[in-house]
Coordinates of C-alpha atoms in Angstrom, one line a residue:
M20 CA -26.1 3.7 -8.8
N21 CA -23.6 2.7 -11.5
K22 CA -24.1 0.0 -14.1
V23 CA -20.9 -1.6 -14.2
T24 CA -21.0 -5.4 -15.3
D25 CA -17.8 -5.6 -17.1
L26 CA -14.5 -3.9 -18.2
R27 CA -16.2 -2.2 -20.9
S28 CA -18.8 -0.7 -18.5
A29 CA -16.4 0.4 -16.0
I30 CA -14.7 2.2 -19.0
E31 CA -17.9 3.7 -20.1
L32 CA -18.6 5.0 -16.7
L33 CA -15.2 6.5 -16.1
K34 CA -15.5 8.5 -19.5
T35 CA -18.1 10.5 -17.6
I36 CA -16.0 11.5 -14.8
P37 CA -13.5 14.1 -15.4
G38 CA -9.7 13.3 -14.5
Q39 CA -10.4 9.5 -14.3
L40 CA -9.4 8.4 -17.6
I41 CA -7.3 9.2 -20.6
E42 CA -6.6 7.7 -23.9
T43 CA -3.6 8.0 -26.6
N44 CA -3.4 7.1 -29.9
E45 CA 0.3 7.1 -30.0
S46 CA 2.3 3.9 -30.9
V47 CA 3.6 2.4 -27.8
N48 CA 5.9 -0.7 -27.3
P49 CA 4.3 -3.2 -24.7
M50 CA 8.1 -4.0 -23.9
A51 CA 8.9 -1.8 -20.9
E52 CA 7.7 1.6 -22.7
L53 CA 4.0 1.1 -21.8
S54 CA 4.8 0.8 -18.0
G55 CA 7.5 3.6 -18.4
V56 CA 4.6 6.0 -19.7
Y57 CA 2.2 5.0 -17.1
R58 CA 4.8 5.5 -14.2
H59 CA 4.6 9.1 -14.6
I60 CA 0.5 9.4 -15.4
G61 CA -0.7 7.5 -12.2
A62 CA 1.3 4.4 -11.0
G63 CA 1.8 5.6 -7.5
G64 CA 2.2 3.1 -4.8
T65 CA 5.7 1.7 -4.0
V66 CA 6.9 3.0 -7.7
M67 CA 10.2 4.6 -7.5
R68 CA 9.8 8.2 -7.7
P69 CA 8.9 10.5 -9.6
T70 CA 5.3 8.8 -9.7
K71 CA 1.8 9.9 -8.8
I72 CA -1.9 8.8 -8.4
G73 CA -3.6 9.7 -11.5
P74 CA -6.0 8.9 -14.2
A75 CA -6.6 5.2 -15.7
M76 CA -4.8 5.3 -19.3
I77 CA -5.7 3.4 -22.4
F78 CA -3.2 2.8 -25.2
N79 CA -5.0 2.5 -28.5
N80 CA -2.1 1.6 -30.6
V81 CA 0.2 -1.4 -29.3
K82 CA 2.8 -2.4 -31.4
G83 CA 2.6 -5.8 -32.5
H84 CA -1.2 -5.9 -31.4
E85 CA -3.1 -3.9 -33.9
D86 CA -6.3 -5.2 -33.1
A87 CA -6.2 -4.9 -29.4
R88 CA -6.0 -1.9 -26.9
V89 CA -4.3 -2.1 -23.3
I90 CA -5.8 -0.4 -20.4
I91 CA -3.6 0.3 -17.5
G92 CA -4.2 2.0 -13.9
L93 CA -7.8 1.1 -13.7
L94 CA -7.7 0.3 -9.9
A95 CA -4.8 2.8 -9.1
S96 CA -6.8 5.2 -7.4
R97 CA -8.8 4.5 -4.3
E98 CA -11.3 7.3 -5.5
R99 CA -11.9 5.2 -8.4
V100 CA -12.5 2.0 -6.9
G101 CA -15.0 3.8 -4.9
I102 CA -16.8 5.1 -8.2
M103 CA -16.6 1.7 -9.8
L104 CA -18.1 -0.1 -6.5
D105 CA -20.4 2.7 -6.0
T106 CA -19.4 3.6 -2.5
K107 CA -17.3 6.2 -0.7
P108 CA -13.6 5.4 -0.6
E109 CA -13.4 5.3 3.2
K110 CA -15.9 2.7 3.2
L111 CA -14.7 0.2 0.9
G112 CA -13.5 -2.1 3.5
F113 CA -17.2 -2.0 5.0
L114 CA -18.6 -2.8 1.7
L115 CA -16.4 -5.8 1.2
N116 CA -17.0 -7.1 4.7
E117 CA -20.7 -6.9 4.3
S118 CA -20.3 -8.7 1.0
V119 CA -18.1 -11.4 2.5
K120 CA -21.0 -12.1 5.2
N121 CA -23.8 -12.2 2.4
P122 CA -22.2 -14.0 -0.4
I123 CA -24.0 -14.8 -4.0
D124 CA -22.8 -17.6 -5.6
P125 CA -21.9 -17.5 -9.4
I126 CA -23.9 -19.1 -12.3
V127 CA -23.2 -20.7 -15.4
I128 CA -24.8 -19.4 -18.5
S129 CA -25.0 -20.9 -22.0
N130 CA -21.8 -20.9 -24.3
K131 CA -24.0 -18.9 -27.3
F132 CA -24.3 -15.9 -24.8
A133 CA -20.6 -15.8 -23.8
K134 CA -19.1 -12.7 -24.9
C135 CA -15.5 -13.8 -24.0
Q136 CA -15.9 -16.6 -26.8
E137 CA -16.6 -14.3 -29.8
V138 CA -13.2 -15.3 -31.3
V139 CA -11.5 -18.6 -30.9
H140 CA -8.0 -19.5 -31.1
Y141 CA -7.1 -23.2 -30.7
A142 CA -3.6 -24.2 -30.0
D143 CA -3.2 -27.0 -32.4
E144 CA -4.1 -24.5 -35.2
P145 CA -1.1 -23.5 -37.6
G146 CA 0.9 -20.4 -36.2
F147 CA -1.0 -20.4 -32.9
D148 CA 1.2 -18.3 -30.7
I149 CA -0.2 -16.8 -27.3
R150 CA 2.6 -14.1 -27.3
K151 CA 1.1 -12.5 -30.5
L152 CA -2.6 -13.0 -29.5
V153 CA -2.4 -11.7 -25.9
P154 CA -0.6 -8.2 -25.8
A155 CA 0.8 -8.7 -22.4
P156 CA 3.7 -6.1 -21.4
T157 CA 6.8 -6.2 -19.4
N158 CA 7.2 -3.7 -16.5
T159 CA 10.8 -3.1 -17.1
E160 CA 13.5 -4.0 -19.3
E161 CA 14.9 -6.7 -17.0
D162 CA 11.7 -8.8 -16.7
A163 CA 11.8 -12.4 -17.3
G164 CA 9.4 -12.1 -20.1
P165 CA 5.9 -10.5 -21.1
Y166 CA 3.8 -10.9 -17.9
I167 CA -0.2 -11.2 -17.4
T168 CA -0.5 -9.4 -14.2
M169 CA -4.4 -9.2 -14.0
G170 CA -5.5 -12.7 -15.0
M171 CA -8.3 -14.3 -12.7
C172 CA -7.1 -17.6 -12.3
Y173 CA -10.0 -20.2 -11.9
A174 CA -9.5 -24.0 -11.0
S175 CA -11.2 -26.5 -9.0
D176 CA -10.1 -29.4 -6.2
I177 CA -10.1 -32.6 -8.3
E178 CA -11.5 -34.3 -5.2
T179 CA -14.4 -32.0 -3.8
G180 CA -14.9 -29.9 -7.0
E181 CA -14.6 -26.8 -5.0
S182 CA -13.4 -23.7 -7.0
D183 CA -11.4 -20.9 -6.3
I184 CA -9.9 -17.5 -8.1
T185 CA -6.9 -15.9 -7.4
I186 CA -4.3 -13.4 -9.1
H187 CA -1.0 -14.7 -10.0
R188 CA 2.4 -14.0 -11.9
L189 CA 2.2 -15.7 -15.4
C190 CA 5.1 -15.2 -17.7
L191 CA 4.5 -16.3 -21.3
Q192 CA 7.3 -18.5 -21.9
S193 CA 6.6 -19.8 -25.4
E194 CA 3.9 -20.0 -28.1
D195 CA 1.7 -22.5 -25.9
E196 CA 3.4 -22.5 -22.1
I197 CA 2.8 -20.0 -19.4
S198 CA 4.9 -20.3 -16.0
M199 CA 2.9 -19.8 -12.9
Y200 CA 4.3 -18.5 -9.5
F201 CA 2.8 -19.4 -6.3
V202 CA 3.8 -17.8 -3.0
P203 CA 4.8 -20.5 -0.7
G204 CA 1.9 -21.7 1.3
A205 CA -0.5 -19.2 0.7
R206 CA -2.5 -19.8 -2.3
H207 CA -5.5 -22.4 -2.7
L208 CA -4.7 -23.1 -6.2
D209 CA -1.4 -24.5 -5.3
V210 CA -3.2 -26.9 -3.1
F211 CA -5.1 -28.0 -6.0
R212 CA -2.2 -28.2 -8.2
E213 CA -0.4 -30.2 -5.7
K214 CA -3.1 -32.6 -5.2
A215 CA -3.4 -33.1 -8.9
E216 CA 0.3 -33.7 -9.4
K217 CA 0.4 -36.4 -6.5
E218 CA -2.2 -38.1 -9.0
G219 CA -0.2 -37.5 -11.9
K220 CA -3.2 -35.6 -13.2
P221 CA -3.2 -32.3 -15.3
L222 CA -4.9 -29.4 -13.2
P223 CA -7.6 -27.6 -15.7
I224 CA -7.1 -23.8 -15.3
S225 CA -8.7 -20.8 -17.1
I226 CA -7.3 -17.2 -16.9
S227 CA -9.8 -14.5 -17.4
I228 CA -8.4 -11.0 -18.3
G229 CA -10.5 -8.0 -18.3
V230 CA -13.2 -8.3 -16.1
D231 CA -15.4 -6.5 -13.8
P232 CA -13.3 -4.7 -10.9
A233 CA -15.7 -6.0 -8.3
V234 CA -14.0 -9.6 -9.3
E235 CA -10.7 -8.5 -9.2
I236 CA -11.0 -7.2 -5.8
A237 CA -13.0 -10.0 -4.5
A238 CA -10.4 -12.5 -6.1
C239 CA -7.6 -10.8 -3.6
F240 CA -9.3 -12.1 -0.3
E241 CA -7.2 -14.6 1.5
P242 CA -7.6 -17.0 4.4
P243 CA -8.6 -16.8 7.4
T244 CA -11.6 -14.7 5.9
T245 CA -12.0 -16.7 2.9
P246 CA -11.0 -20.5 3.9
L247 CA -10.3 -23.2 1.6
G248 CA -13.4 -24.2 -0.3
F249 CA -14.8 -20.5 -0.2
N250 CA -15.3 -19.2 -3.7
E251 CA -14.3 -15.6 -3.8
L252 CA -16.6 -15.1 -6.9
S253 CA -19.8 -15.0 -4.5
I254 CA -18.3 -11.7 -2.8
A255 CA -18.1 -10.2 -6.2
G256 CA -21.8 -11.1 -6.7
A257 CA -22.9 -9.7 -3.2
I258 CA -21.1 -6.5 -4.2
R259 CA -23.0 -6.0 -7.4
N260 CA -26.1 -8.0 -5.8
K261 CA -25.9 -10.2 -8.7
P262 CA -24.4 -13.6 -9.4
V263 CA -21.2 -13.4 -11.4
E264 CA -21.6 -15.2 -14.9
L265 CA -19.5 -18.3 -15.9
V266 CA -19.1 -20.1 -19.0
N267 CA -17.9 -23.7 -19.7
C268 CA -14.4 -23.5 -21.5
L269 CA -14.2 -25.0 -25.0
T270 CA -11.1 -27.3 -24.3
I271 CA -10.9 -28.1 -20.8
N272 CA -13.2 -29.3 -18.2
E273 CA -13.4 -25.8 -16.3
K274 CA -15.2 -22.6 -16.5
A275 CA -14.3 -18.9 -17.1
I276 CA -15.8 -15.3 -16.8
A277 CA -18.1 -15.2 -19.4
N278 CA -17.9 -11.4 -20.1
A279 CA -14.0 -11.2 -20.0
E280 CA -12.1 -9.6 -22.8
Y281 CA -9.6 -12.7 -22.7
V282 CA -9.8 -16.0 -21.7
I283 CA -6.8 -18.5 -21.7
E284 CA -7.6 -22.0 -21.5
G285 CA -5.0 -24.7 -20.1
E286 CA -3.8 -27.3 -18.1
L287 CA -1.2 -27.2 -15.1
I288 CA 1.1 -30.3 -16.2
P289 CA 2.3 -32.5 -13.3
G290 CA 6.3 -32.7 -13.1
R291 CA 6.5 -29.8 -15.5
Y292 CA 8.6 -26.9 -14.1
V293 CA 10.7 -24.2 -16.0
R294 CA 13.1 -21.6 -14.9
E295 CA 10.9 -18.4 -14.8
D296 CA 13.9 -16.4 -16.7
Q297 CA 15.0 -19.1 -19.3
N298 CA 14.3 -16.6 -22.0
T299 CA 16.3 -13.8 -20.8
N300 CA 18.6 -15.0 -17.9
T301 CA 18.4 -11.7 -15.9
G302 CA 17.9 -13.8 -12.9
K303 CA 14.8 -11.3 -12.4
A304 CA 10.9 -12.0 -12.9
M305 CA 9.1 -8.8 -12.8
P306 CA 8.8 -5.7 -10.2
E307 CA 6.6 -6.7 -7.1
F308 CA 4.4 -5.0 -4.9
P309 CA 7.1 -4.2 -2.0
G310 CA 8.9 -1.8 -4.7
Y311 CA 11.7 -4.3 -5.7
T312 CA 12.1 -6.6 -8.6
G313 CA 11.4 -10.4 -7.5
E314 CA 14.0 -13.0 -7.9
A315 CA 13.3 -15.3 -11.0
I316 CA 12.3 -18.7 -9.5
E317 CA 14.4 -21.7 -10.7
K318 CA 11.5 -24.1 -10.7
T319 CA 8.1 -22.7 -11.6
P320 CA 4.7 -25.0 -12.8
V321 CA 4.0 -24.7 -16.0
I322 CA 0.5 -24.1 -17.7
K323 CA 0.1 -25.9 -21.2
V324 CA -2.1 -23.6 -23.3
K325 CA -5.3 -25.4 -24.9
A326 CA -6.9 -22.3 -26.4
V327 CA -7.5 -18.3 -26.4
T328 CA -10.8 -17.1 -26.7
H329 CA -11.5 -13.3 -26.5
R330 CA -14.1 -10.6 -27.4
K331 CA -14.3 -8.6 -30.8
N332 CA -11.6 -5.8 -30.5
P333 CA -10.5 -6.9 -27.0
V334 CA -9.1 -4.6 -24.2
M335 CA -6.1 -6.3 -22.5
Q336 CA -5.9 -5.0 -18.8
T337 CA -2.5 -4.9 -16.9
I338 CA -1.0 -3.1 -14.1
I339 CA 2.5 -2.2 -13.0
G340 CA 3.6 -4.7 -10.1
P341 CA 4.2 -2.1 -7.3
S342 CA 1.7 0.5 -8.2
E343 CA -1.2 1.7 -6.3
E344 CA -3.3 -0.6 -8.1
H345 CA -1.9 -3.4 -6.0
V346 CA -2.4 -1.4 -3.1
N347 CA -6.3 -1.4 -3.5
L348 CA -6.6 -4.8 -4.9
A349 CA -4.6 -6.2 -1.9
G350 CA -5.6 -3.8 0.7
I351 CA -9.1 -3.3 0.6
P352 CA -10.1 -6.9 0.9
T353 CA -7.1 -6.7 3.9
E354 CA -9.2 -4.0 5.4
A355 CA -12.4 -5.8 5.1
S356 CA -10.8 -9.1 6.6
V357 CA -9.2 -6.9 9.8
I358 CA -12.7 -5.1 10.3
Q359 CA -14.4 -8.6 10.4
M360 CA -12.0 -9.9 12.9
I361 CA -12.1 -7.1 15.3
E362 CA -15.6 -5.9 15.3
K363 CA -16.5 -9.5 16.4
A364 CA -14.4 -9.2 19.3
M365 CA -15.0 -5.8 20.3
P366 CA -17.9 -4.3 18.8
G367 CA -18.0 -0.5 18.2
R368 CA -14.3 0.2 18.9
L369 CA -12.6 -0.1 15.4
L370 CA -13.8 3.0 13.5
N371 CA -11.7 2.3 10.1
V372 CA -8.7 0.6 9.0
Y373 CA -6.5 1.6 6.0
A374 CA -4.0 -0.8 4.5
H375 CA -1.3 1.9 3.6
S376 CA 0.1 2.6 0.4
S377 CA 3.8 2.4 1.5
G378 CA 3.2 -1.3 2.3
G379 CA 1.8 -2.2 -0.9
G380 CA -1.5 -2.9 0.8
K381 CA -0.1 -5.9 2.6
Y382 CA 2.8 -4.5 4.9
M383 CA 1.1 -2.0 6.9
A384 CA -2.3 -1.2 8.2
V385 CA -3.3 1.8 10.3
L386 CA -6.4 1.4 12.8
Q387 CA -8.5 4.4 14.0
F388 CA -9.6 2.8 17.4
K389 CA -12.0 4.3 20.0
K390 CA -11.6 3.7 23.7
L391 CA -15.2 4.2 25.4
K392 CA -14.2 3.6 28.8
Q393 CA -11.0 2.9 31.0
S394 CA -11.3 -0.9 30.8
D395 CA -10.9 -0.3 26.7
E396 CA -7.1 0.8 27.8
G397 CA -5.0 -2.0 26.3
R398 CA -7.9 -3.2 23.7
Q399 CA -6.4 -1.1 20.9
R400 CA -3.2 -3.6 21.5
Q401 CA -5.4 -6.7 21.3
A402 CA -7.1 -5.1 18.3
A403 CA -3.5 -5.1 16.6
L404 CA -3.0 -8.7 17.3
L405 CA -6.3 -9.4 15.8
A406 CA -5.3 -7.8 12.6
F407 CA -2.2 -9.8 12.5
S408 CA -4.4 -12.9 12.8
A409 CA -7.0 -11.6 10.3
F410 CA -4.2 -11.1 7.5
P411 CA -0.7 -12.5 8.3
E412 CA 1.1 -10.8 6.0
L413 CA 0.9 -7.6 7.8
K414 CA 4.3 -6.5 9.1
H415 CA 3.5 -2.9 11.0
I416 CA 0.5 -1.7 12.7
I417 CA 0.0 1.9 13.5
I418 CA -3.0 2.6 16.2
V419 CA -4.5 6.1 16.1
S420 CA -7.2 7.6 18.0
E421 CA -10.6 8.7 16.8
D422 CA -9.7 12.3 16.0
V423 CA -7.1 11.3 13.6
D424 CA -7.7 10.4 9.8
P425 CA -6.1 7.1 9.1
F426 CA -6.2 7.7 5.6
D427 CA -4.0 10.9 5.9
T428 CA -0.6 10.0 6.5
N429 CA 0.6 13.4 7.7
D430 CA -2.3 13.1 10.4
V431 CA -1.0 9.6 11.4
L432 CA 2.6 10.9 11.5
W433 CA 1.6 13.9 13.5
S434 CA 0.0 11.4 15.9
M435 CA 3.3 9.3 16.1
N436 CA 5.3 12.7 16.8
T437 CA 2.8 13.7 19.7
R438 CA 1.2 10.8 21.1
Y439 CA 4.1 8.3 21.1
Q440 CA 7.2 7.3 22.8
G441 CA 9.1 4.7 21.3
D442 CA 10.3 2.8 24.8
V443 CA 6.5 2.3 26.0
D444 CA 4.4 2.5 23.0
T445 CA 6.4 0.1 20.8
I446 CA 5.3 -3.9 20.8
F447 CA 7.8 -6.3 19.2
I448 CA 6.7 -9.8 17.9
P449 CA 9.6 -11.4 16.7
G450 CA 10.3 -14.5 14.6
V451 CA 6.5 -14.6 12.9
R452 CA 5.7 -15.7 9.5
C453 CA 4.9 -12.8 7.1
H454 CA 6.0 -12.6 3.3
P455 CA 9.1 -13.5 1.2
L456 CA 9.1 -10.6 -1.1
D457 CA 10.1 -8.1 1.5
P458 CA 14.2 -8.5 1.3
S459 CA 14.4 -7.6 4.9
Q460 CA 12.8 -10.5 5.8
S461 CA 15.5 -13.1 5.4
P462 CA 18.2 -14.4 7.2
E463 CA 21.0 -12.7 5.4
Y464 CA 19.6 -9.2 6.7
N465 CA 18.7 -10.3 10.3
T466 CA 20.6 -13.6 11.6
L467 CA 17.8 -14.0 14.3
L468 CA 15.5 -15.1 11.6
K469 CA 15.4 -18.5 10.6
D470 CA 13.8 -18.8 7.3
K471 CA 13.0 -16.2 4.5
G472 CA 9.7 -14.7 4.8
M473 CA 9.9 -14.4 8.6
S474 CA 9.8 -11.0 10.3
C475 CA 9.5 -9.1 13.4
K476 CA 6.0 -7.7 13.5
T477 CA 5.7 -4.3 15.3
I478 CA 2.8 -2.5 16.8
F479 CA 3.0 1.3 17.1
D480 CA 0.5 2.5 19.9
C481 CA -0.4 6.2 18.9
T482 CA -3.4 6.2 20.9
V483 CA -4.1 8.8 23.5
P484 CA -4.3 7.2 27.3
F485 CA -8.2 7.1 28.0
N486 CA -7.2 9.0 31.3
L487 CA -5.2 11.8 29.3
K488 CA -8.0 12.4 26.9
E489 CA -8.4 16.1 28.0
K490 CA -4.8 17.0 27.8
F491 CA -4.8 15.9 24.0
E492 CA -7.6 17.6 22.9
R493 CA -6.8 19.0 19.1
S494 CA -7.6 22.9 18.7
K495 CA -11.2 23.6 18.2
F496 CA -11.9 25.7 14.9
M497 CA -15.2 27.0 14.1
D498 CA -17.7 24.9 11.8
V499 CA -18.5 26.9 8.9
D500 CA -20.5 26.6 5.5
I501 CA -17.3 26.8 3.2
E502 CA -19.6 26.5 0.2
R503 CA -20.5 30.5 1.0
F504 CA -16.8 31.6 0.5
M505 CA -15.9 29.5 -2.3

């Protein structure tokens, strides 16, 4: 069993496994160059080719930030996520499903034990500038500014006190202001923010950067699996079988992750909004998971920074928006949510699910489904409908039989080529709410769509009809002890 408890222990574990981590002492500019390098090393995902899945990478010499290092790609390999969460890559969805069902609530420790507060910078100190303290990169030269892409945003409902943690697009706008993008209608922290704003109150918020990968994965669960009021830190606790440790912030009434590399303390200011690209005027924000650069939002809420705390010699963690890292962050919780929903309805039929890389972990899933008897015919399509309910941002679902590996795209496409007829095995569900970052989900692309973020959801049924199973048997090769020949 591994001993990962924070970012640093995750790094130490990867150092012991060949091919999982590399470092460079070469000087790198955080403005576009750093991401430009990693694109070729291991970004993968929906990044424009050439790219590939490769090791995580640490930059030890970041221009303008002599006392800090930057790690990128920590979660940009499903194999690597399995190593850090101590399970097989194909079983990650099942691990998270069990963790959701057996949550362990976080605990609060004393400030004197909080590693994240070893060094403290208050915003009212002369020369304070978050852009100099936090080595946040830009993905491209067109970005609206430096972005924190792996910040664990933690806030609480001003009425109920219930807390939630999510990851958001955070752009450094000035020495003490950060813009925060909320996908419309999709994030609990936005519910908290709107409730506070209606009462004219600021919403305290902490941003923890560089934490245990279990926290980062758990933070990406969404409704209905984790409804409003469910603290996803309890999932991370279950993954580690140990509560996540929080600490009280120094300048706001909120908590942060105690062993984070960096913590930003601040408040979402009621009625305070800025244009996301006010400093660049590019009209663009940053590359998002579908592989396109998101539009700069005209009116984004603002966090007023009160303090930045960090560990000694901190390690900044970042990701490339469309990389395989996003696939795993979003996709593995999606898989867990789908498994949970379908297993309740039809136990034993769903063998596995893969939130496919080409959909950024959100838009496409492959379901491996086993028909046990003739009356199961049609249940595979019902399972797909349940998957859409489990994760509303899914757009396409491909269903395959038990002899097809859902994680092998060639095997999935083989199934589509030999077990699928478009006119009888395609199910269209038009005009359903999906996700606004897909540029095809807009009235400009399809005039039948009434609003941005609506889509025609589609099921591709590539399963073998139960009564024809014998006619679709794959060629049977001899089972051998391959180790004898290697």
